[in-house]
């Protein structure tokens, strides 16, 4: 099987079939990342197409000494985040550390109701919904970890941060998710009712 | 283990990233503490939701086609080579560079033929540079010698006929036509070719006509039949024969010009009547003429040869490279012909 790096070399020589192979090889993982970040099918597909066009146009910048996969996923994450920021017209250039710190003192031990666990399907929808309310940076790092099953080093390469920093960001993203999740459950009423008991 | 400790390790616990001891301690705690157990179950559920790829809809089947269709206008040839970093040299770049260099070289070869007059004037305006250029075989001594000989014996320079590259013969009518030719020769230029090109203005007269720089080599046999005198028979075809000038009764000059306006002059001297250095060397050292010819002490621009028992020396000069002159001296041959009329 031809390696990604060999594909890149062929693409640089104008081999359109090689690029088609590259698209087929990465389209699902790219779409998954983008979909997790934007949460809408059509928009995710449009952005995924844009990602591959960017990959083609920037292929000359790819360092063939490195792996192609992190490079492509980095383009996907950046493109999706960029698209979201344009849409929201909100600039959130990096992981918002203060956002994460706001959850550090949060404790849910006494705020939890056991009946919530019986509604797993509904709870899963709430978790997905909470995920979409996280800052893009948190969504990206959680997606790369859980959807792509990437290791810290690979996530670090995609996000352009240190390996150690990845673990910190994942932890803060989880805390943030839990905070948003509990807030949503609280809005649905069950949380307060159960807390009152 | 307290609940705060469990809360601290709960994510690592769900990810199975704890040491067995701590993992077992937390498990024991969860069996006894319902809130912590529920928290762990919620964390596990979050992990499952985050990892669940089934909730992501499938990509449309024609996604690849759409991408390729969007890219097709941009996929002409190689990938974004207009943005290519110079350090990455590609074969196509080499091809383009070679093609460009070929065009430039072609232009250099063709351009002088298209604008010969301008080139000639340009050089004529800078005679000193030409004369002092060490890289050129201006052969100042020989060039001056030509002029001096012409001035010393005005009228003796029996310049009888001129030839253009097509072999056309024309004759000068009076001495005034000779003077500009001498100026031109002093500047290593060819003499005027035809009478109608000769005027009192030396600069203008030094400028050859387009006809005179035709790329068509002049046939050597076009020389007129008259008194016999050696002439070079194998001048490279790239040179056009421009004129034959009988300096005196023992010396003749043959002039040539190539498409690049470079001049080559071959002055043939009859050694029978001249005690020049070469003949002296030949006689005093008892050398054959061939030996004298390769004698490093002799003039490298000179060829000594013998025809019918008569010795001749041919001196090459012109604004061509030293190497070219040396090459010519090795191969040039001479034959008797009625090329030049006797004075």
Coordinates of C-alpha atoms in Angstrom, one line a residue:
Chain A
X1 CA 0.0 0.0 0.0
X2 CA 1.3 3.4 -1.0
X3 CA 2.2 5.6 2.0
X4 CA 0.7 9.0 2.7
X5 CA 4.0 10.6 2.0
X6 CA 4.4 8.9 -1.4
X7 CA 0.9 10.1 -2.2
X8 CA 1.9 13.6 -1.3
X9 CA 4.9 13.3 -3.7
X10 CA 2.7 12.2 -6.5
X11 CA 0.2 14.9 -5.8
X12 CA 3.0 17.5 -6.0
X13 CA 3.8 16.0 -9.4
X14 CA 0.3 16.7 -10.6
X15 CA -1.1 13.2 -10.1
X16 CA -4.9 13.8 -9.6
X17 CA -5.5 10.1 -9.0
X18 CA -3.2 10.3 -6.1
X19 CA -5.2 13.2 -4.6
X20 CA -8.4 11.3 -5.2
X21 CA -6.9 8.4 -3.2
X22 CA -5.9 10.8 -0.4
X23 CA -9.5 12.2 -0.3
X24 CA -10.9 8.7 0.0
X25 CA -8.4 7.8 2.7
X26 CA -9.1 10.8 4.9
X27 CA -12.6 12.0 4.1
X28 CA -14.4 10.1 6.9
X29 CA -12.0 11.1 9.7
X30 CA -11.9 14.7 8.5
X31 CA -15.7 14.8 8.3
X32 CA -15.9 13.4 11.8
X33 CA -13.7 16.0 13.3
X34 CA -15.4 18.8 11.4
X35 CA -18.9 17.5 12.2
X36 CA -18.0 17.3 15.9
X37 CA -16.8 20.9 15.8
X38 CA -19.6 22.4 13.8
X39 CA -22.5 20.1 14.6
X40 CA -24.4 20.5 11.3
X41 CA -24.2 18.0 8.6
X42 CA -24.3 20.2 5.5
X43 CA -22.0 22.7 7.0
X44 CA -19.6 20.0 8.0
X45 CA -19.6 18.6 4.5
X46 CA -19.0 22.0 3.0
X47 CA -16.1 22.6 5.4
X48 CA -14.7 19.2 4.7
X49 CA -14.6 19.9 1.0
X50 CA -12.9 23.2 1.8
X51 CA -10.4 21.3 3.9
X52 CA -9.4 19.1 1.0
X53 CA -9.1 22.0 -1.4
X54 CA -6.8 23.7 1.1
X55 CA -4.8 20.5 1.4
X56 CA -4.4 20.4 -2.3
X57 CA -3.3 24.0 -2.5
X58 CA -1.0 23.9 0.4
X59 CA 0.5 20.5 -0.4
X60 CA 3.7 22.2 -1.4
X61 CA 4.1 23.4 2.2
X62 CA 3.9 19.9 3.6
X63 CA 7.1 18.7 5.1
X64 CA 7.5 15.2 3.7
X65 CA 9.8 14.3 6.7
X66 CA 6.7 14.4 8.9
X67 CA 3.5 12.5 8.9
X68 CA 0.7 13.6 6.6
X69 CA -2.2 12.7 8.9
X70 CA -1.6 15.3 11.7
X71 CA -1.0 17.9 9.0
X72 CA -4.3 17.3 7.3
X73 CA -6.2 17.1 10.6
X74 CA -4.7 20.4 11.7
X75 CA -6.0 22.0 8.6
X76 CA -9.4 20.5 9.3
X77 CA -9.5 21.8 12.9
X78 CA -8.3 25.2 11.9
X79 CA -10.7 25.5 9.0
X80 CA -13.7 24.4 11.1
X81 CA -12.8 26.7 14.0
X82 CA -12.3 29.6 11.5
X83 CA -15.6 28.9 10.0
X84 CA -17.3 28.9 13.4
X85 CA -15.8 32.1 14.4
X86 CA -16.8 33.8 11.2
X87 CA -20.4 32.5 11.7
X88 CA -20.5 33.7 15.3
X89 CA -18.4 36.8 14.6
X90 CA -16.8 36.0 17.9
X91 CA -13.0 35.9 18.2
X92 CA -11.9 33.1 20.5
X93 CA -8.4 32.7 19.3
X94 CA -7.2 30.0 21.7
X95 CA -8.2 27.8 24.4
X96 CA -9.8 30.0 27.0
X97 CA -7.9 29.1 30.1
X98 CA -10.2 31.2 32.3
X99 CA -13.1 29.3 31.0
X100 CA -11.5 26.1 32.2
X101 CA -10.5 27.5 35.5
X102 CA -14.0 28.4 36.2
X103 CA -14.8 24.7 36.5
X104 CA -11.9 23.8 38.7
X105 CA -13.7 24.4 41.9
X106 CA -16.8 22.8 40.7
X107 CA -17.9 19.7 42.6
X108 CA -20.9 17.7 41.4
X109 CA -20.8 15.1 44.1
X110 CA -23.7 16.5 45.9
X111 CA -25.5 17.8 42.9
X112 CA -26.2 14.5 41.2
X113 CA -29.4 12.6 40.9
X114 CA -29.3 8.8 40.2
X115 CA -32.4 8.9 38.1
X116 CA -30.6 10.8 35.4
X117 CA -28.6 7.7 34.6
X118 CA -31.8 5.8 33.7
X119 CA -32.4 8.1 30.9
X120 CA -29.2 7.3 29.1
X121 CA -30.4 8.1 25.6
X122 CA -31.8 11.4 26.6
X123 CA -28.6 12.1 28.6
X124 CA -26.5 11.3 25.6
X125 CA -28.3 14.0 23.6
X126 CA -27.8 16.4 26.4
X127 CA -24.1 15.6 26.5
X128 CA -23.8 16.2 22.8
X129 CA -25.7 19.4 23.2
X130 CA -23.4 20.4 26.0
X131 CA -20.4 19.6 23.9
X132 CA -21.6 22.0 21.2
X133 CA -21.7 24.8 23.7
X134 CA -18.0 24.4 24.7
X135 CA -15.4 26.7 23.2
X136 CA -14.1 25.4 19.9
X137 CA -10.7 24.6 21.4
X138 CA -12.2 22.3 24.0
X139 CA -14.4 20.7 21.4
X140 CA -11.4 20.1 19.2
X141 CA -9.3 18.5 21.8
X142 CA -12.1 16.3 23.0
X143 CA -12.9 15.3 19.5
X144 CA -9.3 14.4 18.7
X145 CA -9.0 12.4 21.8
X146 CA -12.3 10.5 21.8
X147 CA -13.4 10.5 18.2
X148 CA -10.0 10.1 16.6
X149 CA -8.5 8.1 19.3
X150 CA -5.3 10.1 19.0
X151 CA -2.5 10.1 21.5
X152 CA -1.4 13.2 23.2
X153 CA 1.6 13.6 21.0
X154 CA -0.5 13.4 17.9
X155 CA -3.0 15.9 19.3
X156 CA -0.1 18.2 20.2
X157 CA 1.1 18.1 16.6
X158 CA -2.4 18.9 15.3
X159 CA -3.1 21.7 17.7
X160 CA 0.4 23.1 17.8
X161 CA 0.9 22.8 21.5
X162 CA 3.1 20.8 23.8
X163 CA 2.3 17.2 24.7
X164 CA 2.0 18.1 28.4
X165 CA -0.4 20.9 27.6
X166 CA -2.7 18.5 25.8
X167 CA -3.5 16.6 29.0
X168 CA -4.2 19.9 30.8
X169 CA -6.5 21.0 28.0
X170 CA -8.4 17.7 28.0
X171 CA -8.9 17.8 31.7
X172 CA -10.2 21.3 31.6
X173 CA -12.4 20.5 28.6
X174 CA -14.0 17.6 30.5
X175 CA -14.6 19.8 33.5
X176 CA -16.2 22.4 31.3
X177 CA -18.3 19.8 29.7
X178 CA -19.5 18.6 33.0
X179 CA -20.4 22.1 34.1
X180 CA -22.4 22.8 31.0
X181 CA -24.0 19.4 31.2
X182 CA -25.1 19.9 34.8
X183 CA -26.4 23.4 33.9
X184 CA -28.5 21.9 31.1
X185 CA -29.9 19.2 33.3
X186 CA -30.7 21.9 35.8
X187 CA -32.6 23.9 33.2
X188 CA -34.6 20.8 32.4
X189 CA -35.9 20.7 35.9
X190 CA -34.9 17.3 36.9
X191 CA -31.7 18.4 38.5
X192 CA -33.3 20.8 41.0
X193 CA -36.1 18.4 41.8
X194 CA -33.7 15.7 42.5
X195 CA -31.4 18.0 44.4
X196 CA -34.2 19.0 46.6
X197 CA -34.9 15.5 47.6
Chain B
X1 CA -10.1 7.1 50.3
X2 CA -12.2 10.2 50.6
X3 CA -14.7 11.5 48.0
X4 CA -12.4 14.4 47.2
X5 CA -9.7 12.0 46.1
X6 CA -12.1 10.1 44.0
X7 CA -13.3 13.3 42.4
X8 CA -9.7 14.1 41.6
X9 CA -8.9 10.8 39.9
X10 CA -12.3 10.0 38.5
X11 CA -11.4 10.7 34.8
X12 CA -8.2 8.7 35.0
X13 CA -10.1 6.0 36.7
X14 CA -12.7 5.8 33.9
X15 CA -9.8 5.9 31.4
X16 CA -8.1 3.0 33.2
X17 CA -4.9 5.1 33.5
X18 CA -4.3 4.6 37.2
X19 CA -2.0 2.2 38.9
X20 CA -3.7 -1.0 40.1
X21 CA -3.5 0.0 43.8
X22 CA -5.2 3.4 43.3
X23 CA -7.7 1.8 40.9
X24 CA -8.6 -0.8 43.5
X25 CA -8.9 1.8 46.2
X26 CA -11.3 3.9 44.1
X27 CA -13.3 0.8 43.2
X28 CA -13.7 0.0 46.9
X29 CA -14.9 3.5 47.6
X30 CA -17.4 3.5 44.7
X31 CA -19.0 0.3 46.1
X32 CA -19.7 2.2 49.3
X33 CA -20.3 5.7 48.1
X34 CA -23.3 6.1 45.8
X35 CA -22.8 9.7 44.7
X36 CA -19.2 8.9 43.7
X37 CA -20.4 5.8 41.9
X38 CA -23.0 7.8 40.0
X39 CA -20.4 10.3 39.2
X40 CA -18.2 7.6 37.8
X41 CA -21.0 6.3 35.7
X42 CA -21.8 9.7 34.4
X43 CA -18.2 10.1 33.4
X44 CA -18.2 6.8 31.7
X45 CA -21.3 7.8 29.9
X46 CA -19.7 11.0 28.8
X47 CA -16.7 9.0 27.5
X48 CA -19.1 6.7 25.6
X49 CA -20.9 9.7 24.0
X50 CA -17.7 11.4 23.1
X51 CA -16.3 8.3 21.6
X52 CA -19.5 7.2 19.9
X53 CA -19.0 7.5 16.1
X54 CA -22.4 6.1 15.3
X55 CA -24.0 9.4 16.1
X56 CA -22.1 11.0 13.3
X57 CA -24.0 10.8 10.0
X58 CA -22.4 9.1 7.1
X59 CA -20.7 11.2 4.5
X60 CA -22.5 11.5 1.2
X61 CA -21.3 8.9 -1.3
X62 CA -20.3 11.4 -3.9
X63 CA -18.2 13.5 -1.6
X64 CA -14.9 12.6 -3.3
X65 CA -16.5 13.4 -6.7
X66 CA -17.5 16.8 -5.4
X67 CA -14.1 17.6 -4.1
X68 CA -12.5 16.5 -7.4
X69 CA -15.0 18.5 -9.3
X70 CA -14.3 21.6 -7.3
X71 CA -10.6 21.1 -7.7
X72 CA -10.6 20.4 -11.5
X73 CA -10.2 24.0 -12.5
X74 CA -7.1 24.2 -10.3
X75 CA -5.6 20.8 -11.3
X76 CA -3.9 22.0 -14.5
X77 CA -0.5 20.4 -14.4
X78 CA 1.3 20.3 -11.1
X79 CA 0.1 21.4 -7.7
X80 CA 0.2 25.1 -7.1
X81 CA 3.6 25.4 -8.6
X82 CA 3.1 29.1 -8.9
X83 CA 3.5 29.1 -5.1
X84 CA 6.3 26.6 -5.0
X85 CA 9.1 27.3 -2.6
X86 CA 12.3 27.9 -4.6
X87 CA 14.3 25.4 -2.5
X88 CA 12.2 22.6 -3.9
X89 CA 13.5 22.3 -7.4
X90 CA 11.4 20.3 -9.7
X91 CA 11.9 18.7 -13.1
X92 CA 9.4 20.9 -14.7
X93 CA 11.3 23.9 -13.4
X94 CA 14.4 22.6 -15.0
X95 CA 12.6 22.1 -18.3
X96 CA 11.3 25.6 -18.3
X97 CA 14.8 27.0 -17.4
X98 CA 16.4 25.1 -20.2
X99 CA 13.8 26.3 -22.7
X100 CA 14.3 29.9 -21.5
X101 CA 18.1 29.6 -21.8
X102 CA 17.7 28.1 -25.3
X103 CA 15.5 31.1 -26.4
X104 CA 18.1 33.5 -25.0
X105 CA 20.9 31.8 -26.8
X106 CA 18.9 31.8 -30.0
X107 CA 18.3 35.5 -29.6
X108 CA 22.0 36.1 -29.0
X109 CA 22.8 34.3 -32.2
X110 CA 20.1 35.9 -34.3
X111 CA 20.1 39.4 -33.0
X112 CA 23.4 40.4 -34.5
X113 CA 22.2 39.4 -38.0
X114 CA 19.0 41.5 -37.6
X115 CA 20.8 44.7 -36.5
X116 CA 24.3 44.5 -37.9
X117 CA 24.6 48.2 -38.5
X118 CA 23.9 49.2 -34.9
X119 CA 26.4 46.7 -33.6
X120 CA 29.1 47.9 -35.9
X121 CA 28.5 51.5 -34.9
X122 CA 28.5 50.6 -31.3
X123 CA 31.9 48.9 -31.6
X124 CA 33.3 51.7 -33.8
X125 CA 32.5 54.2 -31.1
X126 CA 34.7 52.3 -28.7
X127 CA 37.9 51.5 -30.6
X128 CA 40.2 51.8 -27.6
X129 CA 38.4 49.1 -25.7
X130 CA 38.6 46.8 -28.7
X131 CA 42.3 47.5 -29.2
X132 CA 43.2 46.9 -25.5
X133 CA 41.1 44.0 -24.8
X134 CA 43.5 41.2 -23.8
X135 CA 41.0 38.5 -24.3
X136 CA 40.7 39.3 -28.0
X137 CA 43.3 38.6 -30.5
X138 CA 43.3 42.1 -31.7
X139 CA 46.9 41.5 -32.5
X140 CA 47.7 45.1 -32.2
X141 CA 51.1 44.8 -33.8
X142 CA 49.6 43.1 -36.8
X143 CA 46.8 45.5 -37.0
X144 CA 49.0 48.5 -36.8
X145 CA 51.3 46.9 -39.3
X146 CA 48.5 46.7 -41.7
X147 CA 47.7 50.4 -41.3
X148 CA 51.3 51.4 -41.3
X149 CA 52.0 49.4 -44.4
X150 CA 49.1 51.2 -46.0
X151 CA 50.2 54.6 -44.9
X152 CA 53.9 53.9 -45.6
X153 CA 53.2 52.9 -49.1
X154 CA 50.1 54.8 -50.1
X155 CA 49.0 53.6 -53.4
X156 CA 51.0 50.5 -53.1
X157 CA 48.3 48.9 -51.2
X158 CA 47.0 47.3 -54.3
X159 CA 43.5 46.7 -53.1
X160 CA 42.0 45.6 -56.2
X161 CA 38.8 43.9 -55.4
X162 CA 36.3 43.4 -52.6
X163 CA 34.0 40.5 -52.2
X164 CA 30.9 40.3 -50.2
X165 CA 29.6 37.1 -48.6
X166 CA 27.7 36.2 -51.7
X167 CA 30.9 36.4 -53.7
X168 CA 29.9 39.6 -55.5
X169 CA 32.9 41.5 -56.7
X170 CA 33.2 45.2 -56.7
X171 CA 36.2 47.5 -57.2
X172 CA 37.1 50.7 -55.4
X173 CA 37.6 53.7 -57.7
X174 CA 40.1 55.9 -56.0
X175 CA 42.3 56.4 -53.0
X176 CA 39.6 58.0 -50.9
X177 CA 37.9 54.8 -50.7
X178 CA 41.0 53.2 -49.3
X179 CA 41.3 55.5 -46.4
X180 CA 38.1 54.5 -44.6
X181 CA 39.0 50.9 -45.1
X182 CA 42.3 51.5 -43.4
X183 CA 40.6 53.1 -40.5
X184 CA 38.3 50.2 -40.3
X185 CA 41.1 47.8 -40.4
X186 CA 42.9 49.6 -37.7
X187 CA 39.8 49.2 -35.5
X188 CA 39.7 45.5 -36.5
X189 CA 36.7 46.1 -38.7
X190 CA 36.1 45.0 -42.2
X191 CA 36.7 47.4 -45.0
X192 CA 33.8 48.8 -46.9
X193 CA 32.5 46.3 -49.4
X194 CA 31.3 48.4 -52.3
X195 CA 31.9 51.8 -53.7
X196 CA 28.5 53.1 -52.8
X197 CA 29.2 52.5 -49.2
X198 CA 32.3 54.6 -49.1
X199 CA 32.1 58.2 -48.0
X200 CA 34.3 60.8 -46.5
X201 CA 32.8 60.1 -43.2
X202 CA 35.0 57.5 -41.7
X203 CA 32.5 56.3 -39.1
X204 CA 29.9 55.8 -41.8
X205 CA 32.4 54.1 -44.1
X206 CA 33.4 51.8 -41.3
X207 CA 29.8 50.6 -41.1
X208 CA 29.2 47.7 -43.4
X209 CA 26.1 47.2 -45.3
X210 CA 23.6 44.5 -44.5
X211 CA 24.8 42.7 -47.6
X212 CA 28.3 42.5 -46.3
X213 CA 27.3 40.6 -43.2
X214 CA 25.3 38.0 -45.0
X215 CA 25.5 34.6 -43.3
X216 CA 26.2 33.0 -46.6
X217 CA 29.8 31.9 -46.7
X218 CA 31.7 33.2 -49.6
X219 CA 33.1 30.6 -51.9
X220 CA 36.9 30.9 -51.8
X221 CA 37.0 30.0 -55.4
X222 CA 35.2 33.2 -56.1
X223 CA 38.6 34.9 -56.1
X224 CA 39.5 36.3 -59.5
X225 CA 41.9 34.5 -61.7
X226 CA 45.2 36.5 -61.8
X227 CA 48.6 36.2 -60.4
X228 CA 49.1 33.2 -58.2
X229 CA 49.5 33.7 -54.5
X230 CA 48.7 31.4 -51.5
X231 CA 45.4 31.8 -50.0
X232 CA 43.7 29.8 -47.1
X233 CA 41.5 27.1 -48.5
X234 CA 39.8 25.8 -45.4
X235 CA 38.6 28.8 -43.5
X236 CA 35.6 27.7 -41.5
X237 CA 32.4 28.0 -43.3
X238 CA 31.0 30.3 -40.6
X239 CA 33.3 33.0 -42.0
X240 CA 32.4 35.1 -45.0
X241 CA 35.1 36.1 -47.3
X242 CA 35.0 39.9 -47.4
X243 CA 38.1 41.0 -49.4
X244 CA 41.6 40.2 -50.6
X245 CA 44.1 42.9 -50.3
X246 CA 47.5 42.8 -51.9
X247 CA 49.6 44.9 -49.6
X248 CA 52.7 44.7 -51.7
X249 CA 54.5 42.3 -54.0
X250 CA 55.2 39.8 -51.2
X251 CA 52.2 40.3 -48.9
X252 CA 48.5 39.8 -49.2
X253 CA 45.8 40.1 -46.7
X254 CA 42.6 38.0 -46.7
X255 CA 39.7 39.3 -44.6
X256 CA 36.7 37.3 -43.3
X257 CA 33.8 38.1 -41.2
X258 CA 31.3 35.8 -39.4
X259 CA 27.7 36.2 -38.6
X260 CA 28.6 37.6 -35.2
X261 CA 30.6 40.4 -36.9
X262 CA 33.9 39.0 -35.8
X263 CA 36.8 39.7 -38.0
X264 CA 39.5 37.3 -39.1
X265 CA 42.4 38.5 -41.1
X266 CA 45.0 36.3 -42.7
X267 CA 48.2 38.1 -43.9
X268 CA 50.3 35.9 -46.1
X269 CA 53.9 36.9 -46.6
X270 CA 56.4 35.5 -49.1
X271 CA 59.4 34.5 -47.0
X272 CA 61.6 34.2 -50.0
X273 CA 61.9 37.9 -50.1
X274 CA 61.7 38.7 -46.4
X275 CA 64.1 37.9 -43.6
X276 CA 61.6 37.7 -40.9
X277 CA 62.1 36.1 -37.5
X278 CA 60.6 32.8 -38.5
X279 CA 62.7 32.4 -41.6
X280 CA 65.8 33.3 -39.6
X281 CA 64.9 30.8 -36.9
X282 CA 64.4 28.2 -39.5
X283 CA 67.7 28.8 -41.1
X284 CA 69.8 29.5 -38.1
X285 CA 68.5 26.5 -36.1
X286 CA 68.4 24.3 -39.2
X287 CA 64.7 23.6 -38.5
X288 CA 62.3 22.5 -41.0
X289 CA 59.4 24.9 -41.5
X290 CA 57.1 22.4 -39.7
X291 CA 59.4 22.4 -36.8
X292 CA 59.6 26.1 -36.8
X293 CA 55.8 26.2 -36.9
X294 CA 55.5 24.3 -33.6
X295 CA 58.4 26.2 -32.0
X296 CA 57.0 27.7 -28.9
X297 CA 59.3 30.7 -29.4
X298 CA 57.6 31.5 -32.6
X299 CA 54.5 33.6 -32.9
X300 CA 51.6 31.4 -32.0
X301 CA 49.5 33.3 -34.5
X302 CA 51.7 32.5 -37.4
X303 CA 51.8 29.6 -39.8
X304 CA 54.8 28.8 -41.9
X305 CA 54.2 26.7 -44.9
X306 CA 55.8 25.9 -48.2
X307 CA 54.3 25.7 -51.6
X308 CA 56.4 24.7 -54.7
X309 CA 59.6 25.3 -52.7
X310 CA 58.6 28.8 -51.7
X311 CA 58.2 29.6 -48.1
X312 CA 55.3 31.7 -46.8
X313 CA 54.3 32.9 -43.4
X314 CA 50.6 33.5 -42.6
X315 CA 49.7 35.7 -39.6
X316 CA 46.2 35.4 -38.2
X317 CA 44.6 38.3 -36.4
X318 CA 41.2 39.7 -35.7
X319 CA 38.8 40.1 -32.8
X320 CA 38.4 36.4 -32.2
X321 CA 39.6 34.5 -29.2
X322 CA 43.1 33.4 -28.7
X323 CA 42.0 29.8 -28.6
X324 CA 40.2 30.0 -31.9
X325 CA 43.2 31.5 -33.5
X326 CA 45.4 28.7 -32.2
X327 CA 43.0 26.2 -33.5
X328 CA 43.0 27.8 -36.9
X329 CA 46.8 27.8 -37.0
X330 CA 46.8 24.1 -36.5
X331 CA 44.4 23.3 -39.3
X332 CA 44.7 26.0 -41.9
X333 CA 46.0 25.0 -45.3
X334 CA 46.9 27.1 -48.2
X335 CA 46.9 26.8 -52.0
X336 CA 48.1 28.8 -54.8
X337 CA 45.5 30.5 -56.8
X338 CA 45.0 33.7 -58.7
X339 CA 43.3 35.1 -55.8
X340 CA 45.0 38.4 -55.7
X341 CA 46.4 40.4 -58.5
X342 CA 50.0 41.4 -58.3
X343 CA 50.8 45.1 -57.5

